[in-house]
mmCIF file of C-alpha atoms in Angstrom:
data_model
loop_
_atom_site.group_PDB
_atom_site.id
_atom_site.type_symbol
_atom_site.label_atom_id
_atom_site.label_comp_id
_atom_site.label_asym_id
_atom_site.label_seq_id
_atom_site.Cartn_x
_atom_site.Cartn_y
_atom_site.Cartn_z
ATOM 1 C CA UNK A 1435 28.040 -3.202 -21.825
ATOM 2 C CA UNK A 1436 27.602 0.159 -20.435
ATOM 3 C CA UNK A 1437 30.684 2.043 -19.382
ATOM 4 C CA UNK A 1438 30.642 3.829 -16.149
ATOM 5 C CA UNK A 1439 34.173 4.957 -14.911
ATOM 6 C CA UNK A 1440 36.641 2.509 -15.006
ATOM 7 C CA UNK A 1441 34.211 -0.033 -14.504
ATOM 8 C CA UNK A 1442 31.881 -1.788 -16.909
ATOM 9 C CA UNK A 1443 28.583 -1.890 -16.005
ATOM 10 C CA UNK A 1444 25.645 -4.525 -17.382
ATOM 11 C CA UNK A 1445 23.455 -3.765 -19.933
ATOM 12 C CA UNK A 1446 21.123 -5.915 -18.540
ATOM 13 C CA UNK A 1447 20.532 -8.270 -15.210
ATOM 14 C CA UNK A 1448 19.231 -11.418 -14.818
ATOM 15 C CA UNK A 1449 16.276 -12.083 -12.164
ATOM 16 C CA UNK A 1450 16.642 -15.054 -10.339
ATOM 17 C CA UNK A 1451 12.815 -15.210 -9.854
ATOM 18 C CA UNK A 1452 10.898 -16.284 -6.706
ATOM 19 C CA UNK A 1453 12.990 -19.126 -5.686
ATOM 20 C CA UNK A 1454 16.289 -20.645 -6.368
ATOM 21 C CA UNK A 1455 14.590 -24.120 -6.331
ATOM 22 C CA UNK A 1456 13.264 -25.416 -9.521
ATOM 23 C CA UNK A 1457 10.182 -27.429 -8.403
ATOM 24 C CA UNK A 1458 8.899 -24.544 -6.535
ATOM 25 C CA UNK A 1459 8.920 -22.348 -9.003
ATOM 26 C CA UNK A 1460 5.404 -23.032 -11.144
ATOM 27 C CA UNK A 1461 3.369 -22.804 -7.284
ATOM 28 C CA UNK A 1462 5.180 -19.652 -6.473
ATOM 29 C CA UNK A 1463 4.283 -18.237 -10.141
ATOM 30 C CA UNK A 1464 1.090 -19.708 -10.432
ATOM 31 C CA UNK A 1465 0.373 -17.861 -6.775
ATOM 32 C CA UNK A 1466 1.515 -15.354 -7.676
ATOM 33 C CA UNK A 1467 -0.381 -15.011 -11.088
ATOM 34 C CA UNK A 1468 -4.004 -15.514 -8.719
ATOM 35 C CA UNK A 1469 -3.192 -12.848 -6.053
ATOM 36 C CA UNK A 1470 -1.848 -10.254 -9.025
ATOM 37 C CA UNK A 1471 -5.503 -11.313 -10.795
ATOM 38 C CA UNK A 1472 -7.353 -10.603 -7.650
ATOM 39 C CA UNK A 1473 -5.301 -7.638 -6.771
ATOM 40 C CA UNK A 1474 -6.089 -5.531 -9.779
ATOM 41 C CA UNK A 1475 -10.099 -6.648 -9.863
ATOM 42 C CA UNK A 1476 -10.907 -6.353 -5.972
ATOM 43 C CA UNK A 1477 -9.135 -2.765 -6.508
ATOM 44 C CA UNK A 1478 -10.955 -1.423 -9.507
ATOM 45 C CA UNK A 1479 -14.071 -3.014 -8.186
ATOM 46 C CA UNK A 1480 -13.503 -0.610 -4.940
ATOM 47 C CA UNK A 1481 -12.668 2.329 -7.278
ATOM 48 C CA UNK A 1482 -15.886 1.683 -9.185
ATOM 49 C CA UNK A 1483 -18.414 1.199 -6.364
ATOM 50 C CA UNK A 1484 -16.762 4.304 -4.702
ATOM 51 C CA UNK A 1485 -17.194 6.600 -7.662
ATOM 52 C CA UNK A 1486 -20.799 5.041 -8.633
ATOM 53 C CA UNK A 1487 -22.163 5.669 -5.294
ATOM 54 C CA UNK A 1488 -23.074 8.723 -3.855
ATOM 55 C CA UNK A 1489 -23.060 7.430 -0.562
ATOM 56 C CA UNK A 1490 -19.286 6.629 -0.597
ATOM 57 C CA UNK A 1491 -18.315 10.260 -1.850
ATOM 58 C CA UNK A 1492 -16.811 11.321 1.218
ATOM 59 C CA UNK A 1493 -12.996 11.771 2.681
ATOM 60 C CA UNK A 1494 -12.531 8.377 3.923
ATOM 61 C CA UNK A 1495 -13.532 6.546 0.586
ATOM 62 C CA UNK A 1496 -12.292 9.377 -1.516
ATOM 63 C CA UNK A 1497 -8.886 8.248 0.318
ATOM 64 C CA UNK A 1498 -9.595 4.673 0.109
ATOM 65 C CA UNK A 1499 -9.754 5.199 -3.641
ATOM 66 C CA UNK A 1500 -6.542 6.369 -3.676
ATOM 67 C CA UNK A 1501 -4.920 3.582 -1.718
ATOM 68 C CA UNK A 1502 -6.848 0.966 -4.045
ATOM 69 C CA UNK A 1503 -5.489 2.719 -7.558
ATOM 70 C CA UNK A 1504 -2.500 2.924 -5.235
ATOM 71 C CA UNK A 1505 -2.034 -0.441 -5.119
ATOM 72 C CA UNK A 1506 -2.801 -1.169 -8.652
ATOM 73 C CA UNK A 1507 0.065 0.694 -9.507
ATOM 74 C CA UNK A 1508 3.022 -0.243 -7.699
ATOM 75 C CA UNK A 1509 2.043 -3.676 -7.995
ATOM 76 C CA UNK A 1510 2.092 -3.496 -11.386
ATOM 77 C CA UNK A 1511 5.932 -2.102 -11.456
ATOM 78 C CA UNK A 1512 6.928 -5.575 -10.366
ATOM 79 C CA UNK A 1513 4.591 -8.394 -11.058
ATOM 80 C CA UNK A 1514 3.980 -8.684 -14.193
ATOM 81 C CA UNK A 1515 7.744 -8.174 -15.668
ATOM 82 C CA UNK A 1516 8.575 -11.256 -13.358
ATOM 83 C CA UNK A 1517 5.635 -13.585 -14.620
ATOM 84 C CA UNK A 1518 6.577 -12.142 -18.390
ATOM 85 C CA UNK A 1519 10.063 -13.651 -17.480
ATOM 86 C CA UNK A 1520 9.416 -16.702 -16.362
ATOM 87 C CA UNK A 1521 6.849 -17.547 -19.166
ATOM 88 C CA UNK A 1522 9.297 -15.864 -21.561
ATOM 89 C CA UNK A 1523 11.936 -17.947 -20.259
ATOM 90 C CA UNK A 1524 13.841 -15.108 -21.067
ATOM 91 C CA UNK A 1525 15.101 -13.661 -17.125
ATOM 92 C CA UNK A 1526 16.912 -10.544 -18.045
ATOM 93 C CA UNK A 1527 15.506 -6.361 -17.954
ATOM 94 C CA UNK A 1528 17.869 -3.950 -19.351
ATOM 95 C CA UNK A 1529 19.901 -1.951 -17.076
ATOM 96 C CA UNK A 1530 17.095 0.839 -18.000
ATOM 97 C CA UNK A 1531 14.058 -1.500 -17.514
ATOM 98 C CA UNK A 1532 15.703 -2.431 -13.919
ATOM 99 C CA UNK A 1533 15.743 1.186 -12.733
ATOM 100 C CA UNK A 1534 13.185 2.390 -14.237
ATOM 101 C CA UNK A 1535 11.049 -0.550 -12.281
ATOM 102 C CA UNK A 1536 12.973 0.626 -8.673
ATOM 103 C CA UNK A 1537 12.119 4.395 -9.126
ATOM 104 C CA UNK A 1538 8.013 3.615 -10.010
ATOM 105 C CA UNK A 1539 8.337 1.065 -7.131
ATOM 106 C CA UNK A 1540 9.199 3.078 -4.472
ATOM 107 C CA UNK A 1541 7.730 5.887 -5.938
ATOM 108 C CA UNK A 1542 4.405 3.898 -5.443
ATOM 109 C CA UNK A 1543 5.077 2.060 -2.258
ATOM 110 C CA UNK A 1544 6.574 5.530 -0.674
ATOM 111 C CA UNK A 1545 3.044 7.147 -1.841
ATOM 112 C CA UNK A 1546 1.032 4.131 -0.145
ATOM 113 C CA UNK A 1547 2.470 5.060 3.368
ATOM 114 C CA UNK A 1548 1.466 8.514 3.246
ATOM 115 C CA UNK A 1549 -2.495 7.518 2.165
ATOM 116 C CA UNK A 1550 -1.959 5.121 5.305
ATOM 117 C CA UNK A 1551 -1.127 8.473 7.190
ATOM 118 C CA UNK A 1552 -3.961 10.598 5.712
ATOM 119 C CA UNK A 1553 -6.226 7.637 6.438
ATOM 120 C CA UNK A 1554 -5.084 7.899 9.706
ATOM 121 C CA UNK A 1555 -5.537 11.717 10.399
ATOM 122 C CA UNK A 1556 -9.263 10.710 8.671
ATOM 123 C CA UNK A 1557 -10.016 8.656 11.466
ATOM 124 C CA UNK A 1558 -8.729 10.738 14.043
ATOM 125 C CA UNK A 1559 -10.767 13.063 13.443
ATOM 126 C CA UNK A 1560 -14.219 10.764 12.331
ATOM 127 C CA UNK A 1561 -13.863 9.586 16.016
ATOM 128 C CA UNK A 1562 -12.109 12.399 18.021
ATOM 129 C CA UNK A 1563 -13.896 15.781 16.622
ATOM 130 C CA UNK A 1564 -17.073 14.012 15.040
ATOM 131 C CA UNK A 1565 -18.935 17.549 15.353
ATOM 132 C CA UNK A 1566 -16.525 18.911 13.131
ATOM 133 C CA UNK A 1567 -15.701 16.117 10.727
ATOM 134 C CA UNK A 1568 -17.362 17.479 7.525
ATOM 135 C CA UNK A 1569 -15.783 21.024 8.411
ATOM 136 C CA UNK A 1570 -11.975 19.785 8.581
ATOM 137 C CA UNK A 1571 -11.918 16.784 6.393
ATOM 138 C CA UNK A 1572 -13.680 18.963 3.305
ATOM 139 C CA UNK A 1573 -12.702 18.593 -0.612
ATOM 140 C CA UNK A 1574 -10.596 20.603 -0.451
ATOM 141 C CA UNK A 1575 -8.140 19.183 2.378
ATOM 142 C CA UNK A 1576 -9.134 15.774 0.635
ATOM 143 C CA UNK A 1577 -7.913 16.490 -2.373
ATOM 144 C CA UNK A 1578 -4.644 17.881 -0.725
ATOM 145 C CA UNK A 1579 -3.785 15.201 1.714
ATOM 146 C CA UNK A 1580 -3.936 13.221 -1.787
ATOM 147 C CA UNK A 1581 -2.089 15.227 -3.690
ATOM 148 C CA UNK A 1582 0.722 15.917 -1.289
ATOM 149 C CA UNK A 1583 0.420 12.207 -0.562
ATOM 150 C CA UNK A 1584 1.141 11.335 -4.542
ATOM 151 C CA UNK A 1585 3.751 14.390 -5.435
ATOM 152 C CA UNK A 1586 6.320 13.275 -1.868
ATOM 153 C CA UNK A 1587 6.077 9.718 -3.080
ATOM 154 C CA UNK A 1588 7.576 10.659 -6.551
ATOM 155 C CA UNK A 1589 10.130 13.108 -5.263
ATOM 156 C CA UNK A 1590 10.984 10.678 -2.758
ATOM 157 C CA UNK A 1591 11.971 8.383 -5.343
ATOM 158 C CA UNK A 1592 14.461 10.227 -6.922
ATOM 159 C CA UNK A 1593 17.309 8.938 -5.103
ATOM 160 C CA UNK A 1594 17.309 5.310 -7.363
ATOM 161 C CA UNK A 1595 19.213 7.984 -9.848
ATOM 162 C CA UNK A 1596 22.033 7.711 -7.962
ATOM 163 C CA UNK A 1597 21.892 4.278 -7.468
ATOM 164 C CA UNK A 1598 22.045 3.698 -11.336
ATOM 165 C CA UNK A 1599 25.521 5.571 -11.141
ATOM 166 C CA UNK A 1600 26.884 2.696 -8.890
ATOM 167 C CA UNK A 1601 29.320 0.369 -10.931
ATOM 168 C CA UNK A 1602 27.815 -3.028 -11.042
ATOM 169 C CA UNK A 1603 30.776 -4.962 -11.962
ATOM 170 C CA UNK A 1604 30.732 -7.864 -10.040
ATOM 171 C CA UNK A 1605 27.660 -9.821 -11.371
ATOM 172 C CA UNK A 1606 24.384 -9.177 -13.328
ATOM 173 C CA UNK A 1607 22.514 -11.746 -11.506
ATOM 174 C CA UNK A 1608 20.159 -10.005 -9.101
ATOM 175 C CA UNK A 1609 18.621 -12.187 -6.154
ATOM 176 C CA UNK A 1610 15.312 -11.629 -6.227
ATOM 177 C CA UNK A 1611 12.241 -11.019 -8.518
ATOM 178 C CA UNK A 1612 12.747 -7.802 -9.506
ATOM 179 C CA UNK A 1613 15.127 -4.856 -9.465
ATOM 180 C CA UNK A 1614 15.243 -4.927 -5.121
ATOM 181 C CA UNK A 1615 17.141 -2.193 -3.871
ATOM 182 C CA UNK A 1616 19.287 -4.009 -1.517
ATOM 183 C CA UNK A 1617 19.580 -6.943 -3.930
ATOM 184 C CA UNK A 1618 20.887 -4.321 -6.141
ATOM 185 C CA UNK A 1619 23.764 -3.040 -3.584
ATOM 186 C CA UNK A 1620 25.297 -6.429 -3.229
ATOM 187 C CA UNK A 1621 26.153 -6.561 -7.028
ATOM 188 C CA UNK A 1622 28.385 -3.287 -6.790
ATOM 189 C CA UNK A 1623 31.950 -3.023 -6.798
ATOM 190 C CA UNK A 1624 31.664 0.716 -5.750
ATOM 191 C CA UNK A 1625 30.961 1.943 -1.998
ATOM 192 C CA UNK A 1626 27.436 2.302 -1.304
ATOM 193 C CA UNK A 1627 28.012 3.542 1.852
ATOM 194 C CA UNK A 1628 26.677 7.194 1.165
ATOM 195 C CA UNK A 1629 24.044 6.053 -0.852
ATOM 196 C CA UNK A 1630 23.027 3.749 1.898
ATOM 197 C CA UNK A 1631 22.673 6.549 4.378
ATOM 198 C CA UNK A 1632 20.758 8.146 2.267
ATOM 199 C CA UNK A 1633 17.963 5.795 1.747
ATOM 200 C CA UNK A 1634 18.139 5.524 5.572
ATOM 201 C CA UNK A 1635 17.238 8.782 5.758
ATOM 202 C CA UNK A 1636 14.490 8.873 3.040
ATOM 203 C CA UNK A 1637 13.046 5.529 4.590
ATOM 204 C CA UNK A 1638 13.115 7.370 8.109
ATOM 205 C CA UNK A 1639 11.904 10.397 6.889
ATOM 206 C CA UNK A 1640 8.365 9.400 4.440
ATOM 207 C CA UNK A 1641 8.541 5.908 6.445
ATOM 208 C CA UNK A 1642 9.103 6.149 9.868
ATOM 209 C CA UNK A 1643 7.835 9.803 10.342
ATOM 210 C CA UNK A 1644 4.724 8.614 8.268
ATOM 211 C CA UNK A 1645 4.182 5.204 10.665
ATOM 212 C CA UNK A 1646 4.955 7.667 13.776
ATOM 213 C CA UNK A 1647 1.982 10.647 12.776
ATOM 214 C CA UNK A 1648 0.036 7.204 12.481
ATOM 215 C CA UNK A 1649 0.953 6.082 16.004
ATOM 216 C CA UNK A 1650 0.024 9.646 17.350
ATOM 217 C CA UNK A 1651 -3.732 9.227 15.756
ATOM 218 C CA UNK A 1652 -4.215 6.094 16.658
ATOM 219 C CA UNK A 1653 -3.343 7.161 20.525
ATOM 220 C CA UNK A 1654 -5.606 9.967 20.233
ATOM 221 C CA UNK A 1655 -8.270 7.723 19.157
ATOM 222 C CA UNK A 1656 -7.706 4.972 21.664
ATOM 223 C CA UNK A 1657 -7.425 7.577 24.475
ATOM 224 C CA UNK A 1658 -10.862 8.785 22.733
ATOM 225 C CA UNK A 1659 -12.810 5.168 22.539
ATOM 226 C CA UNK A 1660 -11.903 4.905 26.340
ATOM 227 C CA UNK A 1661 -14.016 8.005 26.910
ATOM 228 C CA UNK A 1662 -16.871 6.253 25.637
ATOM 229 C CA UNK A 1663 -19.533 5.042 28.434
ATOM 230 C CA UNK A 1664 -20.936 2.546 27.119
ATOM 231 C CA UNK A 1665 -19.692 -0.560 25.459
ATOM 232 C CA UNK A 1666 -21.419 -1.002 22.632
ATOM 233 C CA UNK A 1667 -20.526 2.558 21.725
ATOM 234 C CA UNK A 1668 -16.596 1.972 22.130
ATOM 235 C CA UNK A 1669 -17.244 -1.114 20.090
ATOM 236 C CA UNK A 1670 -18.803 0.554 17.370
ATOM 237 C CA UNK A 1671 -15.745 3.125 17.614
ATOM 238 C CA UNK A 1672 -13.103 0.196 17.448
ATOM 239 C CA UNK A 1673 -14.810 -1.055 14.514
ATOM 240 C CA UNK A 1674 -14.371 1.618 11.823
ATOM 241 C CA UNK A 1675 -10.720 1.609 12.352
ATOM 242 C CA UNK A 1676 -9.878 -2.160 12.350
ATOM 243 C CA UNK A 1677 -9.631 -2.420 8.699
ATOM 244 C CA UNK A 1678 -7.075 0.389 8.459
ATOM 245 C CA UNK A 1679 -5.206 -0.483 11.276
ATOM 246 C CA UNK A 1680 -4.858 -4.052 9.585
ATOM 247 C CA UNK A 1681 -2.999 -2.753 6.721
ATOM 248 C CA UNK A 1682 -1.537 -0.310 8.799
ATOM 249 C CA UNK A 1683 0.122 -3.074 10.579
ATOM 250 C CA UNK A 1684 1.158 -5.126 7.288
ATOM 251 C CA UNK A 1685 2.360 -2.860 5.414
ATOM 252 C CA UNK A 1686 4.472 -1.042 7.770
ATOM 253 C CA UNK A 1687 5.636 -4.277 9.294
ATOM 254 C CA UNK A 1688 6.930 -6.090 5.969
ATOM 255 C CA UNK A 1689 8.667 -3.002 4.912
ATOM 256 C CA UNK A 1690 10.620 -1.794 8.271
ATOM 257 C CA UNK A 1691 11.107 -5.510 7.961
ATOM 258 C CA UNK A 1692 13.267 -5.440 5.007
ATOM 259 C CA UNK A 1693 14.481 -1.759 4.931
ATOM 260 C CA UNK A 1694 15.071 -0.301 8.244
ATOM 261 C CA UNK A 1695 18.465 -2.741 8.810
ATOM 262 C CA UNK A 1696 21.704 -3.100 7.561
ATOM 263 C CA UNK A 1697 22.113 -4.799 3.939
ATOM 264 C CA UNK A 1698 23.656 -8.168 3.703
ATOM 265 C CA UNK A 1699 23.899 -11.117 1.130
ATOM 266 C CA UNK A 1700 22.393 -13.469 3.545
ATOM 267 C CA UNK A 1701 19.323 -11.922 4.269
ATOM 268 C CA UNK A 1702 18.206 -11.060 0.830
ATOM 269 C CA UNK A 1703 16.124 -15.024 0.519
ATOM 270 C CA UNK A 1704 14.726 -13.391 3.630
ATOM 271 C CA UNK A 1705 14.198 -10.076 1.873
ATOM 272 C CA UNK A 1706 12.139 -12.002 -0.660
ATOM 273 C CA UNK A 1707 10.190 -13.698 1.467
ATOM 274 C CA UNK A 1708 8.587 -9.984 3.471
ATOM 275 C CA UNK A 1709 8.679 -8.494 -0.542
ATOM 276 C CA UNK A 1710 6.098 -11.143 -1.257
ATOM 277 C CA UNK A 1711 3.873 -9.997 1.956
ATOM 278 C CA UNK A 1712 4.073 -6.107 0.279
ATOM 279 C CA UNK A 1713 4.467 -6.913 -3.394
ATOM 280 C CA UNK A 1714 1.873 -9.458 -3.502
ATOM 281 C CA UNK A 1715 -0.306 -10.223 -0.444
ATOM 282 C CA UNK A 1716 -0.844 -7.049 1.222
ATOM 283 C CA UNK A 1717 -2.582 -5.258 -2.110
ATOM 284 C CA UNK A 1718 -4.517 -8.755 -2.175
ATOM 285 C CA UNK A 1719 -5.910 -8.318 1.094
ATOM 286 C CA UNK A 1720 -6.762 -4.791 1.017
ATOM 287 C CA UNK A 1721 -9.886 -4.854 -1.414
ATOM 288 C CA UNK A 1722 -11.382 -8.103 1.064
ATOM 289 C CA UNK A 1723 -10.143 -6.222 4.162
ATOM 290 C CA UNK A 1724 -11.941 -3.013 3.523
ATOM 291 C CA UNK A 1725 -14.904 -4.552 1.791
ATOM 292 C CA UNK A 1726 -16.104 -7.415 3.608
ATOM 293 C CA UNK A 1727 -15.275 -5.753 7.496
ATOM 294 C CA UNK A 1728 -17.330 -2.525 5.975
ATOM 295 C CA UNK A 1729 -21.198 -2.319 6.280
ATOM 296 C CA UNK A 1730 -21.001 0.773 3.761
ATOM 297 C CA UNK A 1731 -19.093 -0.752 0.806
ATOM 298 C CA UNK A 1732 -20.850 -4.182 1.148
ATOM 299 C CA UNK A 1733 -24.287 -2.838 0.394
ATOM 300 C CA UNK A 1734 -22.722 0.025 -2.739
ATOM 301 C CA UNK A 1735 -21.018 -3.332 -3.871
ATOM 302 C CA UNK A 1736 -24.530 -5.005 -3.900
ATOM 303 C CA UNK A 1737 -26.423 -1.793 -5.413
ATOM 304 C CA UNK A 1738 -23.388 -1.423 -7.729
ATOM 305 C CA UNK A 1739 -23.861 -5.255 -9.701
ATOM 306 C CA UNK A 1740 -27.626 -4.546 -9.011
ATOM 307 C CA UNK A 1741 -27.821 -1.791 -11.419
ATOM 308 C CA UNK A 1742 -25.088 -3.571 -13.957
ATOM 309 C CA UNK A 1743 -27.024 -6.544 -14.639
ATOM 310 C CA UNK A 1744 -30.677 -4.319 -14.295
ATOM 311 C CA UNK A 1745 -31.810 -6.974 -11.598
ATOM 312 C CA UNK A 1746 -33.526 -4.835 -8.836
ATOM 313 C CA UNK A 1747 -34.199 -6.377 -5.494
ATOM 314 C CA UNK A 1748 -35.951 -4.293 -2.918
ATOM 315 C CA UNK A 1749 -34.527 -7.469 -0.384
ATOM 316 C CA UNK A 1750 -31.587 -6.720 -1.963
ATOM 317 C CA UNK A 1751 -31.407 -3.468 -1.625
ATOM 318 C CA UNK A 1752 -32.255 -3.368 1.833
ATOM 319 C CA UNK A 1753 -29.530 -6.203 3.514
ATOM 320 C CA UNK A 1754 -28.398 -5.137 6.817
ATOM 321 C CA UNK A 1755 -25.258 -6.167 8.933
ATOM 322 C CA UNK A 1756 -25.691 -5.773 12.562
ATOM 323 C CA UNK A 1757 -21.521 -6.901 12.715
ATOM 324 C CA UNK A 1758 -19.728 -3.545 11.261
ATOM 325 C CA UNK A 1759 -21.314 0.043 11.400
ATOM 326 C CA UNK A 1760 -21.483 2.241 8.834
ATOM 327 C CA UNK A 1761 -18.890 5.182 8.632
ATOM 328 C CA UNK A 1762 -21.941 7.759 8.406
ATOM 329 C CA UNK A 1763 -24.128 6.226 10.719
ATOM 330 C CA UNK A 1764 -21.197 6.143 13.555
ATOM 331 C CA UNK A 1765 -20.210 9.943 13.219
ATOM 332 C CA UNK A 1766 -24.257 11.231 13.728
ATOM 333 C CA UNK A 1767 -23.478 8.881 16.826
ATOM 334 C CA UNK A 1768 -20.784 10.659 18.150
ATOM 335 C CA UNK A 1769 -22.507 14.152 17.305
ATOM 336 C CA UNK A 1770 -25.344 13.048 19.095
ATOM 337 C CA UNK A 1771 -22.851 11.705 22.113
ATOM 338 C CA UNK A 1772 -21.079 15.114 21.890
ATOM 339 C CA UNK A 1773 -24.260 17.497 22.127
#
């Protein structure tokens, strides 16, 4: 046991898992074992066909690269501990473990929404100030949108320090499949009132001030597309957001879901139910989102396995799709459009 105060605090918690009911237990872990398995090789197939391809090596794949490694990572924090658990059959982490787990977790989820942001601003100005694209979005303010992006998360993070101070006194048994944050303030026999606020106020702060410089681009860029004269040239427009204005949309949905609202035992099966979108399905759907809605990533993934197993194929090689447009090929559009 681990003294804190005058309370006793555990030295480890038990994870209920992914459902309270037996016979759904093996589906939900064998799901989640397949979306974990896709996760990790649709993202480091993205990060390899990005970094192979010269074609790619621009702001908005240079970003994307980010979000996929992104992903990766703050997947990882969770996932596999649970399915170790449940194979194990063995559902404890160590009071250490369990924090340590929170911190990388939002440190990672808190650096996705500000790629989504960056993305955002990338797009804005593909679409909005196409004459000037290579000129603003450079290496340089690629490389700091990323970094900036990457350093807030972890600083933002810091605050599951003071959560660890909390006396957790009246159970170890923690409703959910990993250490949950709000799963986490129902076990305490302390007041987490101030803590409380205060992850209000970081989740309104990266979150909601991230999802609201997102709202502002994508305005700008619908008030743009409406410029347009013709239709097949707003179409084309639409098109190279769509992908990240999907995960946009999940991402920021499943988490305002869970976070931006008052705590309470009852809504934590809930709770579990929108982690699994964020957790599990949303990095999932990312690698098929941006890869099979992208003309550009389609064809480096073709020329990618192309020169892996030495096949070349001039037919190949030379596939077209007349469905998405490339992300080069629509800002020389829009230069042409503006001169």
């Amino acid at each position: 046991m681990k003294t804190n105060g005058s309370f006793s605090s555990p030295s480890d918690f038990i994870l209920v898992g992914f459902s309270n009911i037996p016979h759904l237990q093996v589906p939900m872990i064998t799901a989640f074992f397949v979306m974990y398995l896709i996760t990790i090789v649709g993202n480091l197939l993205i990060i390899a066909v990005i970094l192979s391809e010269p074609n790619l090596h621009n702001s908005m794949y240079f970003l994307l690269s980010n979000l996929s490694f992104v992903d990766i990572t703050y997947t990882s924090a969770t996932i596999p501990k649970a399915l170790s658990n449940y194979l194990s059959g063995d559902p404890s982490i160590s009071f250490v473990g369990c924090f340590t787990q929170l911190y990388l977790f939002v440190a990672f989820a808190s650096t996705e929404f500000l790629l989504l942001t960056a993305m955002a601003y990338d797009r804005y100005v593909a679409i909005c100030k196409p004459l000037r694209y290579s000129q603003i979005m450079n290496r340089e303010v690629c490389l700091l949108l990323s970094a900036t992006s990457w350093i807030l998360g972890f600083v933002d993070a810091a605050f599951s320090r003071f959560i660890s101070l909390l006396d957790f006194c009246k159970s170890n048994v923690i409703n959910h499949f990993s250490c949950d944050l709000r799963a986490l303030f129902t076990l305490s026999c302390s007041s987490t009132k101030t803590i409380e606020t205060v992850v209000l106020i970081e989740c309104l702060l990266i979150g909601m001030s991230s999802f609201m410089l997102t709202l502002v681009s994508y305005v700008r860029i619908v008030s743009a597309i409406f410029q347009i004269n013709s239709a097949f040239g707003r179409s084309k427009a639409f098109s190279t957001c769509t992908s990240h204005l999907t995960s946009v949309i999940l991402f920021y949905g499943s988490m305002i879901s869970v976070y931006v609202r008052p705590a309470s035992v009852s809504s934590l099966e809930k709770d579990k139910f929108f982690a699994v979108l964020y957790i599990a399905l949303i990095p999932t759907l990312n690698p098929l989102i941006y890869s099979l809605r992208n003309k550009e990533v389609k064809k480096a993934v073709r020329i990618f396995f192309t020169r892996k197993t030495g096949i070349i194929s001039d037919v190949t090689l030379g596939l077209r799709s007349s469905v998405i447009p490339t992300h080069s090929g629509f800002i020389k559009d829009r230069r042409k459009a503006a001169q």
